[in-house]
Tab-separated table of C-alpha atoms in Angstrom:
chain	number	residue	atom	x	y	z
L	1	MET	CA	38.459	47.054	-39.823
L	2	SER	CA	42.045	46.909	-41.075
L	3	GLU	CA	43.133	45.415	-44.380
L	4	GLY	CA	44.722	42.473	-42.529
L	5	GLU	CA	41.468	41.652	-40.745
L	6	ARG	CA	39.683	41.344	-44.102
L	7	GLN	CA	42.191	38.832	-45.421
L	8	PRO	CA	41.448	35.149	-44.939
L	9	ALA	CA	43.439	33.393	-42.228
L	10	SER	CA	45.571	31.614	-44.836
L	11	GLY	CA	46.672	34.990	-46.253
L	12	ARG	CA	47.590	36.292	-42.817
L	13	TRP	CA	49.478	33.102	-42.032
L	14	LYS	CA	51.447	33.340	-45.293
L	15	THR	CA	52.383	36.959	-44.573
L	16	TYR	CA	53.630	36.158	-41.079
L	17	ALA	CA	55.465	33.071	-42.361
L	18	ALA	CA	57.212	35.034	-45.114
L	19	VAL	CA	58.284	37.820	-42.753
L	20	THR	CA	59.424	35.305	-40.131
L	21	ALA	CA	61.453	33.440	-42.767
L	22	ALA	CA	63.105	36.686	-43.880
L	23	VAL	CA	63.938	37.705	-40.308
L	24	THR	CA	65.216	34.225	-39.470
L	25	GLY	CA	67.354	34.161	-42.607
L	26	ALA	CA	68.845	37.565	-41.797
L	27	ALA	CA	69.549	36.504	-38.217
L	28	ALA	CA	71.195	33.259	-39.328
L	29	LEU	CA	73.307	34.896	-42.023
L	30	GLY	CA	74.360	37.642	-39.646
L	31	SER	CA	75.190	35.275	-36.811
L	32	TRP	CA	77.375	33.264	-39.164
L	33	ALA	CA	79.778	36.214	-39.299
L	34	VAL	CA	79.890	36.847	-35.539
L	35	ALA	CA	83.231	35.790	-34.106
L	36	PRO	CA	83.748	37.069	-30.545
L	37	ASP	CA	86.414	34.438	-29.868
L	38	THR	CA	88.885	35.695	-32.464
L	39	ARG	CA	92.204	37.128	-31.403
L	40	TRP	CA	91.241	40.416	-33.116
L	41	TYR	CA	88.028	40.844	-31.114
L	42	ARG	CA	89.549	39.710	-27.829
L	43	SER	CA	92.382	42.232	-28.324
L	44	LEU	CA	90.012	45.198	-28.605
L	45	SER	CA	89.864	47.632	-25.738
L	46	LYS	CA	86.249	47.444	-24.569
L	47	PRO	CA	84.297	49.808	-22.332
L	48	PRO	CA	83.409	48.581	-18.857
L	49	TRP	CA	79.713	49.047	-19.647
L	50	GLN	CA	79.762	46.514	-22.523
L	51	PRO	CA	77.378	43.642	-21.752
L	52	PRO	CA	78.824	40.117	-21.606
L	53	ALA	CA	78.877	38.291	-24.950
L	54	ARG	CA	76.289	35.711	-23.841
L	55	LEU	CA	73.734	38.491	-23.295
L	56	PHE	CA	73.650	39.422	-26.967
L	57	GLY	CA	71.977	36.166	-28.034
L	58	VAL	CA	69.521	36.432	-25.158
L	59	VAL	CA	68.554	39.941	-26.266
L	60	TRP	CA	68.524	39.406	-30.024
L	61	THR	CA	66.186	36.412	-30.009
L	62	PRO	CA	63.109	38.287	-28.700
L	63	LEU	CA	64.059	41.375	-30.712
L	64	TYR	CA	64.044	39.382	-33.937
L	65	ALA	CA	60.715	37.830	-32.914
L	66	SER	CA	59.280	41.315	-32.369
L	67	VAL	CA	60.538	42.430	-35.799
L	68	ALA	CA	58.830	39.434	-37.402
L	69	CYS	CA	55.547	40.051	-35.575
L	70	ALA	CA	55.617	43.800	-36.176
L	71	GLY	CA	56.589	43.384	-39.807
L	72	GLY	CA	53.781	40.927	-40.473
L	73	ARG	CA	51.240	43.055	-38.646
L	74	ALA	CA	52.268	46.231	-40.468
L	75	LEU	CA	52.188	44.510	-43.867
L	76	LEU	CA	48.712	43.143	-43.206
L	77	ALA	CA	47.458	46.546	-42.103
L	78	ALA	CA	49.155	48.561	-44.867
L	79	ARG	CA	47.142	49.930	-47.726
L	80	PRO	CA	47.912	48.107	-50.970
L	81	GLN	CA	49.691	51.150	-52.443
L	82	GLU	CA	51.990	51.356	-49.381
L	83	ARG	CA	52.729	47.656	-48.998
L	84	GLY	CA	55.541	47.498	-51.560
L	85	ALA	CA	57.474	50.329	-49.949
L	86	LEU	CA	57.037	48.695	-46.548
L	87	VAL	CA	58.407	45.393	-47.895
L	88	VAL	CA	61.435	47.231	-49.327
L	89	SER	CA	61.945	49.093	-46.046
L	90	LEU	CA	61.830	45.887	-44.002
L	91	GLY	CA	64.091	44.063	-46.447
L	92	ALA	CA	66.635	46.882	-46.468
L	93	ASN	CA	66.576	46.969	-42.676
L	94	LEU	CA	67.258	43.244	-42.437
L	95	ALA	CA	70.052	43.546	-45.006
L	96	VAL	CA	71.754	46.349	-43.078
L	97	ASN	CA	71.260	44.454	-39.824
L	98	THR	CA	72.968	41.410	-41.347
L	99	ALA	CA	75.703	43.474	-42.977
L	100	TRP	CA	76.808	44.974	-39.664
L	101	ASN	CA	78.076	41.590	-38.453
L	102	TRP	CA	80.119	41.167	-41.615
L	103	MET	CA	81.397	44.749	-41.538
L	104	PHE	CA	82.488	44.531	-37.922
L	105	PHE	CA	83.586	40.928	-37.385
L	106	ARG	CA	84.600	39.707	-40.853
L	107	MET	CA	86.194	42.964	-41.985
L	108	ARG	CA	87.589	43.324	-38.458
L	109	SER	CA	86.785	46.992	-38.556
L	110	THR	CA	85.262	48.986	-35.737
L	111	LYS	CA	84.920	51.925	-38.151
L	112	ALA	CA	83.045	49.900	-40.775
L	113	GLY	CA	80.883	48.529	-37.973
L	114	LEU	CA	80.117	52.058	-36.833
L	115	VAL	CA	79.026	53.005	-40.351
L	116	GLY	CA	76.812	49.915	-40.343
L	117	THR	CA	75.162	50.735	-37.017
L	118	VAL	CA	74.486	54.327	-38.044
L	119	LEU	CA	72.902	53.080	-41.278
L	120	LEU	CA	70.836	50.637	-39.240
L	121	ASP	CA	69.641	53.450	-36.969
L	122	VAL	CA	68.537	55.454	-40.011
L	123	SER	CA	66.850	52.378	-41.450
L	124	ASN	CA	65.083	51.719	-38.134
L	125	ALA	CA	63.677	55.235	-38.035
L	126	GLU	CA	62.432	54.892	-41.614
L	127	LEU	CA	60.926	51.446	-40.940
L	128	ILE	CA	59.146	52.649	-37.807
L	129	ALA	CA	57.746	55.651	-39.684
L	130	ARG	CA	56.418	53.421	-42.475
L	131	ALA	CA	55.029	50.886	-40.019
L	132	ALA	CA	53.308	53.672	-38.065
L	133	LYS	CA	51.407	54.717	-41.190
L	134	ALA	CA	49.999	51.206	-41.399
L	135	ASP	CA	49.648	50.181	-37.756
L	136	ARG	CA	50.684	52.075	-34.625
L	137	THR	CA	51.013	48.898	-32.556
L	138	ALA	CA	53.427	47.414	-35.103
L	139	ALA	CA	55.513	50.591	-35.005
L	140	LEU	CA	55.611	50.545	-31.195
L	141	ALA	CA	56.708	46.900	-31.251
L	142	LEU	CA	59.766	47.961	-33.274
L	143	VAL	CA	60.899	50.524	-30.681
L	144	PRO	CA	62.836	48.085	-28.427
L	145	TYR	CA	64.704	46.816	-31.510
L	146	ALA	CA	65.576	50.381	-32.517
L	147	ALA	CA	66.594	51.223	-28.946
L	148	TRP	CA	68.922	48.209	-28.743
L	149	CYS	CA	70.423	49.127	-32.115
L	150	GLY	CA	70.956	52.679	-30.798
L	151	PHE	CA	72.761	51.198	-27.797
L	152	ALA	CA	74.853	49.118	-30.213
L	153	THR	CA	75.778	52.306	-32.074
L	154	LEU	CA	77.017	53.905	-28.843
L	155	LEU	CA	78.970	50.768	-28.004
L	156	ASN	CA	80.439	50.543	-31.507
L	157	ALA	CA	81.388	54.238	-31.424
L	158	ASP	CA	83.219	53.705	-28.139
L	159	LEU	CA	84.993	50.653	-29.548
L	160	ALA	CA	86.068	52.668	-32.603
L	161	ARG	CA	87.304	55.501	-30.385
L	162	ARG	CA	89.238	53.182	-28.065
L	163	ASN	CA	90.810	51.163	-30.898
L	164	ARG	CA	92.112	53.679	-33.423
L	165	ARG	CA	94.713	51.538	-35.104
């Protein structure tokens, strides 16, 4: 029986609610910076394989939901001595995720965005490793998020290469 299964339902609910609030806050703060209709963004040379802008919201919504579910599950399953590090790992991941939008769109920098996506990839690997120690299912639920972020890194790298100005 995992640690989370021994907690009363109210404790599990509070954990999931807190993680969901953190993920939702990060998503909202990050989306506030996104500005695909600016002259700067429209002027960028984009690769033909870039998905249409409307697809990003469609993809990110279930990815954020999976991060919230996986984060809550991993925290509930983590041993007490590992829980704090997992909270820091998840929080850092959400901060870097949010920061990318500001680095790319608000700074109007494909290079800063590339730094942000690489940092997010590193953070994803670390988060998945920590989650796996607590709960393999939670770690596996984070893989699509990490894969999409890896795709975003490739896209951002191509944007930086195409727009060296």
